[in-house]
mmCIF file of N, CA and C in Angstrom:
data_model
loop_
_atom_site.group_PDB
_atom_site.id
_atom_site.type_symbol
_atom_site.label_atom_id
_atom_site.label_comp_id
_atom_site.label_asym_id
_atom_site.label_seq_id
_atom_site.Cartn_x
_atom_site.Cartn_y
_atom_site.Cartn_z
ATOM 1 N N MET A 1 -66.596 -178.850 -100.278
ATOM 2 C CA MET A 1 -67.298 -177.978 -101.021
ATOM 3 C C MET A 1 -67.329 -176.652 -100.268
ATOM 4 N N ALA A 2 -67.113 -175.556 -101.090
ATOM 5 C CA ALA A 2 -67.140 -174.191 -100.634
ATOM 6 C C ALA A 2 -68.513 -173.729 -100.283
ATOM 7 N N ALA A 3 -68.510 -172.831 -99.392
ATOM 8 C CA ALA A 3 -69.874 -172.358 -99.001
ATOM 9 C C ALA A 3 -70.364 -171.418 -100.021
ATOM 10 N N PRO A 4 -71.720 -171.410 -100.356
ATOM 11 C CA PRO A 4 -72.212 -170.594 -101.488
ATOM 12 C C PRO A 4 -71.868 -169.095 -101.412
ATOM 13 N N HIS A 5 -71.714 -168.573 -100.196
ATOM 14 C CA HIS A 5 -71.460 -167.176 -99.865
ATOM 15 C C HIS A 5 -69.968 -166.956 -99.962
ATOM 16 N N ALA A 6 -69.134 -167.831 -100.123
ATOM 17 C CA ALA A 6 -67.705 -167.595 -100.068
ATOM 18 C C ALA A 6 -67.199 -167.033 -101.427
ATOM 19 N N ALA A 7 -66.339 -166.112 -101.410
ATOM 20 C CA ALA A 7 -65.784 -165.551 -102.720
ATOM 21 C C ALA A 7 -64.915 -166.507 -103.347
ATOM 22 N N PRO A 8 -64.969 -166.740 -104.729
ATOM 23 C CA PRO A 8 -64.175 -167.554 -105.468
ATOM 24 C C PRO A 8 -62.808 -167.262 -105.184
ATOM 25 N N ARG A 9 -61.885 -168.352 -105.168
ATOM 26 C CA ARG A 9 -60.418 -168.263 -104.901
ATOM 27 C C ARG A 9 -59.739 -167.723 -106.233
ATOM 28 N N ARG A 10 -58.963 -166.705 -106.049
ATOM 29 C CA ARG A 10 -58.235 -166.194 -107.147
ATOM 30 C C ARG A 10 -56.779 -166.282 -106.890
ATOM 31 N N HIS A 11 -56.060 -166.360 -107.978
ATOM 32 C CA HIS A 11 -54.543 -166.454 -107.830
ATOM 33 C C HIS A 11 -53.959 -165.112 -107.799
ATOM 34 N N HIS A 12 -53.378 -164.682 -106.838
ATOM 35 C CA HIS A 12 -52.681 -163.467 -106.736
ATOM 36 C C HIS A 12 -51.164 -163.627 -106.631
ATOM 37 N N PRO A 13 -50.473 -163.217 -107.722
ATOM 38 C CA PRO A 13 -48.996 -163.441 -107.706
ATOM 39 C C PRO A 13 -48.296 -162.593 -106.641
ATOM 40 N N SER A 14 -47.221 -163.286 -106.181
ATOM 41 C CA SER A 14 -46.363 -162.609 -105.223
ATOM 42 C C SER A 14 -45.597 -161.429 -105.856
ATOM 43 N N ILE A 15 -44.991 -160.563 -105.036
ATOM 44 C CA ILE A 15 -44.298 -159.423 -105.597
ATOM 45 C C ILE A 15 -43.135 -159.987 -106.454
ATOM 46 N N ALA A 16 -42.483 -161.048 -106.142
ATOM 47 C CA ALA A 16 -41.344 -161.575 -106.840
ATOM 48 C C ALA A 16 -41.884 -162.208 -108.247
ATOM 49 N N GLN A 17 -43.065 -162.750 -108.181
ATOM 50 C CA GLN A 17 -43.638 -163.335 -109.432
ATOM 51 C C GLN A 17 -44.026 -162.163 -110.406
ATOM 52 N N ALA A 18 -44.717 -161.127 -109.830
ATOM 53 C CA ALA A 18 -45.149 -159.993 -110.652
ATOM 54 C C ALA A 18 -43.876 -159.304 -111.253
ATOM 55 N N SER A 19 -42.850 -159.122 -110.419
ATOM 56 C CA SER A 19 -41.664 -158.544 -110.947
ATOM 57 C C SER A 19 -41.012 -159.309 -112.002
ATOM 58 N N SER A 20 -41.031 -160.709 -111.895
ATOM 59 C CA SER A 20 -40.397 -161.572 -112.936
ATOM 60 C C SER A 20 -41.131 -161.428 -114.255
ATOM 61 N N VAL A 21 -42.494 -161.362 -114.137
ATOM 62 C CA VAL A 21 -43.355 -161.194 -115.241
ATOM 63 C C VAL A 21 -42.986 -159.881 -115.976
ATOM 64 N N PHE A 22 -42.915 -158.863 -115.138
ATOM 65 C CA PHE A 22 -42.621 -157.450 -115.728
ATOM 66 C C PHE A 22 -41.257 -157.463 -116.355
ATOM 67 N N ARG A 23 -40.286 -158.074 -115.777
ATOM 68 C CA ARG A 23 -38.931 -158.021 -116.253
ATOM 69 C C ARG A 23 -38.930 -158.788 -117.684
ATOM 70 N N ASP A 24 -39.671 -159.910 -117.696
ATOM 71 C CA ASP A 24 -39.702 -160.709 -119.035
ATOM 72 C C ASP A 24 -40.371 -159.881 -120.046
ATOM 73 N N ALA A 25 -41.330 -159.171 -119.749
ATOM 74 C CA ALA A 25 -42.069 -158.378 -120.772
ATOM 75 C C ALA A 25 -41.448 -157.057 -121.196
ATOM 76 N N CYS A 26 -40.851 -156.439 -120.226
ATOM 77 C CA CYS A 26 -40.278 -155.109 -120.512
ATOM 78 C C CYS A 26 -38.711 -155.078 -120.593
ATOM 79 N N LYS A 27 -37.993 -156.188 -120.253
ATOM 80 C CA LYS A 27 -36.604 -156.337 -120.387
ATOM 81 C C LYS A 27 -35.888 -155.451 -119.391
ATOM 82 N N MET A 28 -36.606 -155.057 -118.321
ATOM 83 C CA MET A 28 -35.956 -154.317 -117.209
ATOM 84 C C MET A 28 -36.799 -154.345 -115.940
ATOM 85 N N THR A 29 -36.247 -154.050 -114.797
ATOM 86 C CA THR A 29 -37.018 -154.117 -113.627
ATOM 87 C C THR A 29 -38.020 -153.090 -113.551
ATOM 88 N N PRO A 30 -38.973 -153.261 -112.704
ATOM 89 C CA PRO A 30 -40.018 -152.226 -112.491
ATOM 90 C C PRO A 30 -39.286 -150.829 -112.024
ATOM 91 N N LEU A 31 -38.317 -150.889 -111.175
ATOM 92 C CA LEU A 31 -37.745 -149.675 -110.637
ATOM 93 C C LEU A 31 -36.990 -149.030 -111.830
ATOM 94 N N ALA A 32 -36.254 -149.748 -112.609
ATOM 95 C CA ALA A 32 -35.495 -149.296 -113.738
ATOM 96 C C ALA A 32 -36.547 -148.706 -114.839
ATOM 97 N N TYR A 33 -37.641 -149.224 -114.957
ATOM 98 C CA TYR A 33 -38.703 -148.696 -115.895
ATOM 99 C C TYR A 33 -39.175 -147.383 -115.313
ATOM 100 N N LEU A 34 -39.476 -147.327 -114.128
ATOM 101 C CA LEU A 34 -40.012 -146.067 -113.525
ATOM 102 C C LEU A 34 -38.977 -144.933 -113.631
ATOM 103 N N THR A 35 -37.806 -145.310 -113.270
ATOM 104 C CA THR A 35 -36.666 -144.279 -113.409
ATOM 105 C C THR A 35 -36.458 -143.792 -114.768
ATOM 106 N N LYS A 36 -36.465 -144.673 -115.799
ATOM 107 C CA LYS A 36 -36.448 -144.181 -117.201
ATOM 108 C C LYS A 36 -37.583 -143.343 -117.576
ATOM 109 N N PHE A 37 -38.741 -143.707 -117.153
ATOM 110 C CA PHE A 37 -39.943 -142.920 -117.435
ATOM 111 C C PHE A 37 -39.762 -141.488 -116.906
ATOM 112 N N ARG A 38 -39.391 -141.438 -115.606
ATOM 113 C CA ARG A 38 -39.147 -140.197 -114.880
ATOM 114 C C ARG A 38 -38.196 -139.337 -115.532
ATOM 115 N N ILE A 39 -37.099 -139.899 -115.986
ATOM 116 C CA ILE A 39 -35.957 -139.102 -116.677
ATOM 117 C C ILE A 39 -36.397 -138.601 -118.129
ATOM 118 N N ILE A 40 -37.094 -139.284 -118.885
ATOM 119 C CA ILE A 40 -37.643 -138.979 -120.013
ATOM 120 C C ILE A 40 -38.585 -137.809 -119.950
ATOM 121 N N GLU A 41 -39.461 -138.009 -119.019
ATOM 122 C CA GLU A 41 -40.472 -136.970 -118.683
ATOM 123 C C GLU A 41 -39.866 -135.728 -118.198
ATOM 124 N N MET A 42 -38.798 -135.795 -117.386
ATOM 125 C CA MET A 42 -38.019 -134.619 -116.939
ATOM 126 C C MET A 42 -37.418 -133.901 -118.063
ATOM 127 N N ALA A 43 -36.846 -134.628 -119.018
ATOM 128 C CA ALA A 43 -36.227 -133.884 -120.175
ATOM 129 C C ALA A 43 -37.429 -133.249 -121.040
ATOM 130 N N ARG A 44 -38.548 -133.843 -121.077
ATOM 131 C CA ARG A 44 -39.523 -133.184 -121.891
ATOM 132 C C ARG A 44 -40.106 -131.961 -121.229
ATOM 133 N N LEU A 45 -40.225 -132.015 -119.791
ATOM 134 C CA LEU A 45 -40.728 -130.897 -119.001
ATOM 135 C C LEU A 45 -39.698 -129.736 -119.159
ATOM 136 N N LEU A 46 -38.348 -130.052 -118.993
ATOM 137 C CA LEU A 46 -37.214 -129.049 -119.132
ATOM 138 C C LEU A 46 -37.375 -128.426 -120.474
ATOM 139 N N ARG A 47 -37.582 -129.206 -121.626
ATOM 140 C CA ARG A 47 -37.634 -128.681 -122.993
ATOM 141 C C ARG A 47 -38.853 -127.762 -123.272
ATOM 142 N N GLU A 48 -40.070 -128.189 -122.663
ATOM 143 C CA GLU A 48 -41.268 -127.504 -123.128
ATOM 144 C C GLU A 48 -41.775 -126.626 -122.138
ATOM 145 N N THR A 49 -41.385 -126.541 -120.839
ATOM 146 C CA THR A 49 -41.846 -125.712 -119.909
ATOM 147 C C THR A 49 -40.652 -124.837 -119.196
ATOM 148 N N ASP A 50 -41.126 -123.897 -118.422
ATOM 149 C CA ASP A 50 -40.127 -123.118 -117.587
ATOM 150 C C ASP A 50 -40.098 -123.505 -116.171
ATOM 151 N N LEU A 51 -40.544 -124.765 -115.958
ATOM 152 C CA LEU A 51 -40.561 -125.242 -114.463
ATOM 153 C C LEU A 51 -39.169 -125.414 -114.053
ATOM 154 N N THR A 52 -38.993 -125.235 -112.725
ATOM 155 C CA THR A 52 -37.771 -125.455 -112.028
ATOM 156 C C THR A 52 -37.417 -126.823 -111.831
ATOM 157 N N ILE A 53 -36.236 -127.273 -111.598
ATOM 158 C CA ILE A 53 -35.997 -128.721 -111.221
ATOM 159 C C ILE A 53 -36.681 -129.107 -109.941
ATOM 160 N N ALA A 54 -36.765 -128.260 -108.988
ATOM 161 C CA ALA A 54 -37.469 -128.683 -107.778
ATOM 162 C C ALA A 54 -38.903 -128.955 -108.049
ATOM 163 N N VAL A 55 -39.513 -128.226 -108.810
ATOM 164 C CA VAL A 55 -40.919 -128.437 -109.242
ATOM 165 C C VAL A 55 -41.075 -129.776 -109.963
ATOM 166 N N ILE A 56 -40.293 -129.869 -110.963
ATOM 167 C CA ILE A 56 -40.285 -131.111 -111.810
ATOM 168 C C ILE A 56 -40.062 -132.353 -110.944
ATOM 169 N N THR A 57 -39.092 -132.265 -110.190
ATOM 170 C CA THR A 57 -38.755 -133.380 -109.207
ATOM 171 C C THR A 57 -40.028 -133.747 -108.334
ATOM 172 N N ARG A 58 -40.693 -132.908 -107.817
ATOM 173 C CA ARG A 58 -41.806 -133.090 -106.992
ATOM 174 C C ARG A 58 -42.949 -133.646 -107.895
ATOM 175 N N ARG A 59 -43.185 -133.138 -109.019
ATOM 176 C CA ARG A 59 -44.235 -133.599 -109.932
ATOM 177 C C ARG A 59 -44.011 -135.017 -110.394
ATOM 178 N N LEU A 60 -42.752 -135.422 -110.468
ATOM 179 C CA LEU A 60 -42.402 -136.742 -110.971
ATOM 180 C C LEU A 60 -42.180 -137.783 -109.902
ATOM 181 N N GLY A 61 -42.306 -137.321 -108.619
ATOM 182 C CA GLY A 61 -42.321 -138.260 -107.508
ATOM 183 C C GLY A 61 -40.968 -138.610 -106.986
ATOM 184 N N TRP A 62 -39.834 -137.829 -107.295
ATOM 185 C CA TRP A 62 -38.557 -138.073 -106.687
ATOM 186 C C TRP A 62 -38.514 -137.477 -105.210
ATOM 187 N N ASN A 63 -37.772 -138.052 -104.381
ATOM 188 C CA ASN A 63 -37.703 -137.358 -103.129
ATOM 189 C C ASN A 63 -36.844 -136.110 -103.069
ATOM 190 N N SER A 64 -35.789 -136.090 -103.919
ATOM 191 C CA SER A 64 -34.958 -134.867 -103.731
ATOM 192 C C SER A 64 -34.434 -134.473 -105.204
ATOM 193 N N PRO A 65 -34.251 -133.208 -105.374
ATOM 194 C CA PRO A 65 -33.830 -132.727 -106.637
ATOM 195 C C PRO A 65 -32.467 -133.241 -106.992
ATOM 196 N N GLU A 66 -31.594 -133.628 -106.027
ATOM 197 C CA GLU A 66 -30.301 -134.114 -106.249
ATOM 198 C C GLU A 66 -30.330 -135.540 -106.884
ATOM 199 N N SER A 67 -31.336 -136.347 -106.406
ATOM 200 C CA SER A 67 -31.487 -137.661 -106.946
ATOM 201 C C SER A 67 -31.957 -137.601 -108.421
ATOM 202 N N SER A 68 -32.810 -136.688 -108.647
ATOM 203 C CA SER A 68 -33.328 -136.582 -110.156
ATOM 204 C C SER A 68 -32.226 -136.130 -111.016
ATOM 205 N N VAL A 69 -31.437 -135.139 -110.619
ATOM 206 C CA VAL A 69 -30.330 -134.569 -111.412
ATOM 207 C C VAL A 69 -29.319 -135.688 -111.601
ATOM 208 N N THR A 70 -29.029 -136.499 -110.664
ATOM 209 C CA THR A 70 -27.996 -137.522 -110.734
ATOM 210 C C THR A 70 -28.534 -138.633 -111.692
ATOM 211 N N ALA A 71 -29.741 -139.023 -111.645
ATOM 212 C CA ALA A 71 -30.358 -139.978 -112.544
ATOM 213 C C ALA A 71 -30.259 -139.449 -114.004
ATOM 214 N N PHE A 72 -30.564 -138.163 -114.118
ATOM 215 C CA PHE A 72 -30.621 -137.509 -115.581
ATOM 216 C C PHE A 72 -29.143 -137.701 -116.094
ATOM 217 N N ALA A 73 -28.233 -137.206 -115.195
ATOM 218 C CA ALA A 73 -26.833 -137.136 -115.825
ATOM 219 C C ALA A 73 -26.297 -138.622 -116.164
ATOM 220 N N CYS A 74 -26.717 -139.608 -115.365
ATOM 221 C CA CYS A 74 -26.368 -141.002 -115.618
ATOM 222 C C CYS A 74 -26.968 -141.498 -117.006
ATOM 223 N N HIS A 75 -28.176 -141.066 -117.104
ATOM 224 C CA HIS A 75 -28.921 -141.566 -118.309
ATOM 225 C C HIS A 75 -28.483 -140.857 -119.647
ATOM 226 N N TYR A 76 -28.233 -139.520 -119.534
ATOM 227 C CA TYR A 76 -28.016 -138.822 -120.667
ATOM 228 C C TYR A 76 -26.426 -138.466 -120.907
ATOM 229 N N GLY A 77 -25.736 -138.596 -119.801
ATOM 230 C CA GLY A 77 -24.335 -138.260 -119.961
ATOM 231 C C GLY A 77 -23.923 -136.865 -119.819
ATOM 232 N N VAL A 78 -24.881 -136.000 -119.508
ATOM 233 C CA VAL A 78 -24.654 -134.489 -119.371
ATOM 234 C C VAL A 78 -25.514 -134.114 -118.165
ATOM 235 N N THR A 79 -25.163 -133.036 -117.565
ATOM 236 C CA THR A 79 -25.852 -132.509 -116.421
ATOM 237 C C THR A 79 -27.184 -131.790 -117.001
ATOM 238 N N VAL A 80 -28.046 -131.503 -116.117
ATOM 239 C CA VAL A 80 -29.307 -130.823 -116.519
ATOM 240 C C VAL A 80 -28.978 -129.334 -116.821
ATOM 241 N N ARG A 81 -28.065 -128.797 -116.101
ATOM 242 C CA ARG A 81 -27.725 -127.387 -116.479
ATOM 243 C C ARG A 81 -27.117 -127.269 -117.803
ATOM 244 N N LEU A 82 -26.168 -128.232 -118.109
ATOM 245 C CA LEU A 82 -25.426 -128.207 -119.402
ATOM 246 C C LEU A 82 -26.426 -128.413 -120.484
ATOM 247 N N SER A 83 -27.285 -129.375 -120.311
ATOM 248 C CA SER A 83 -28.363 -129.755 -121.346
ATOM 249 C C SER A 83 -29.174 -128.471 -121.634
ATOM 250 N N SER A 84 -29.622 -127.775 -120.585
ATOM 251 C CA SER A 84 -30.472 -126.700 -120.708
ATOM 252 C C SER A 84 -29.776 -125.470 -121.393
ATOM 253 N N GLN A 85 -28.515 -125.218 -120.994
ATOM 254 C CA GLN A 85 -27.627 -124.193 -121.645
ATOM 255 C C GLN A 85 -27.599 -124.311 -123.145
ATOM 256 N N ARG A 86 -27.350 -125.622 -123.511
ATOM 257 C CA ARG A 86 -27.077 -125.940 -124.837
ATOM 258 C C ARG A 86 -28.387 -126.213 -125.707
ATOM 259 N N SER A 87 -29.494 -126.338 -124.897
ATOM 260 C CA SER A 87 -30.753 -126.686 -125.521
ATOM 261 C C SER A 87 -30.615 -128.087 -126.388
ATOM 262 N N ILE A 88 -30.051 -129.010 -125.643
ATOM 263 C CA ILE A 88 -29.686 -130.341 -126.383
ATOM 264 C C ILE A 88 -30.511 -131.381 -125.797
ATOM 265 N N ILE A 89 -31.657 -131.091 -125.161
ATOM 266 C CA ILE A 89 -32.292 -132.302 -124.445
ATOM 267 C C ILE A 89 -32.948 -133.285 -125.372
ATOM 268 N N ARG A 90 -32.826 -132.917 -126.734
ATOM 269 C CA ARG A 90 -33.438 -133.906 -127.692
ATOM 270 C C ARG A 90 -32.536 -135.010 -127.964
ATOM 271 N N PHE A 91 -31.303 -135.117 -127.397
ATOM 272 C CA PHE A 91 -30.450 -136.134 -127.766
ATOM 273 C C PHE A 91 -30.969 -137.585 -127.154
ATOM 274 N N ARG A 92 -30.406 -138.566 -127.734
ATOM 275 C CA ARG A 92 -30.838 -139.915 -127.329
ATOM 276 C C ARG A 92 -30.141 -140.445 -126.112
ATOM 277 N N SER A 93 -30.763 -141.371 -125.487
ATOM 278 C CA SER A 93 -30.326 -142.019 -124.377
ATOM 279 C C SER A 93 -28.927 -142.694 -124.773
ATOM 280 N N ARG A 94 -28.082 -142.798 -123.756
ATOM 281 C CA ARG A 94 -26.768 -143.579 -124.013
ATOM 282 C C ARG A 94 -27.036 -145.088 -123.774
ATOM 283 N N ALA A 95 -28.223 -145.553 -123.547
ATOM 284 C CA ALA A 95 -28.410 -146.849 -123.239
ATOM 285 C C ALA A 95 -28.003 -147.905 -124.325
ATOM 286 N N GLY A 96 -28.234 -147.508 -125.540
ATOM 287 C CA GLY A 96 -27.868 -148.454 -126.701
ATOM 288 C C GLY A 96 -26.601 -148.388 -127.259
ATOM 289 N N ARG A 97 -25.744 -147.457 -126.850
ATOM 290 C CA ARG A 97 -24.374 -147.207 -127.254
ATOM 291 C C ARG A 97 -23.325 -147.910 -126.434
ATOM 292 N N ARG A 98 -22.151 -148.179 -126.973
ATOM 293 C CA ARG A 98 -21.008 -148.750 -126.200
ATOM 294 C C ARG A 98 -20.625 -147.655 -125.296
ATOM 295 N N ARG A 99 -20.304 -148.192 -124.091
ATOM 296 C CA ARG A 99 -19.840 -147.200 -123.020
ATOM 297 C C ARG A 99 -18.344 -147.592 -122.658
ATOM 298 N N ARG A 100 -17.638 -146.468 -122.390
ATOM 299 C CA ARG A 100 -16.298 -146.743 -121.822
ATOM 300 C C ARG A 100 -16.553 -147.042 -120.285
ATOM 301 N N PRO A 101 -15.651 -147.859 -119.723
ATOM 302 C CA PRO A 101 -15.793 -148.311 -118.329
ATOM 303 C C PRO A 101 -15.652 -146.958 -117.463
ATOM 304 N N ARG A 102 -16.700 -146.845 -116.581
ATOM 305 C CA ARG A 102 -16.548 -145.706 -115.665
ATOM 306 C C ARG A 102 -15.882 -146.014 -114.368
ATOM 307 N N ARG A 103 -15.290 -144.969 -113.794
ATOM 308 C CA ARG A 103 -14.632 -145.137 -112.475
ATOM 309 C C ARG A 103 -15.776 -145.257 -111.451
ATOM 310 N N GLU A 104 -16.763 -144.340 -111.553
ATOM 311 C CA GLU A 104 -17.830 -144.331 -110.614
ATOM 312 C C GLU A 104 -19.122 -144.925 -111.226
ATOM 313 N N LYS A 105 -19.830 -145.505 -110.398
ATOM 314 C CA LYS A 105 -21.063 -146.111 -110.798
ATOM 315 C C LYS A 105 -22.145 -145.071 -110.481
ATOM 316 N N CYS A 106 -23.096 -144.735 -111.455
ATOM 317 C CA CYS A 106 -24.117 -143.903 -111.225
ATOM 318 C C CYS A 106 -25.096 -144.432 -110.334
#
């Protein structure tokens, strides 16, 4: 019998269990979800503000502007500069489309 002052036992899932539950619910890993959220928010900030890439990168929690620009290009298929010049950040993600095999992995 547990002591009356002892806290009740609670089940705390492991990181692997929590990640598995997240993957089942969202159909992607937690890291992929975070990256997708950051990229979509980056596109919104580029479209709606005059913030620089460096400021947006820091605001969204990336360690470097290079990593954010690379992730953006992999997700949308165009560079940040090209998308800004053409004002086409409204386009959809390439995630649902068929892709040609790439030589380099993003």
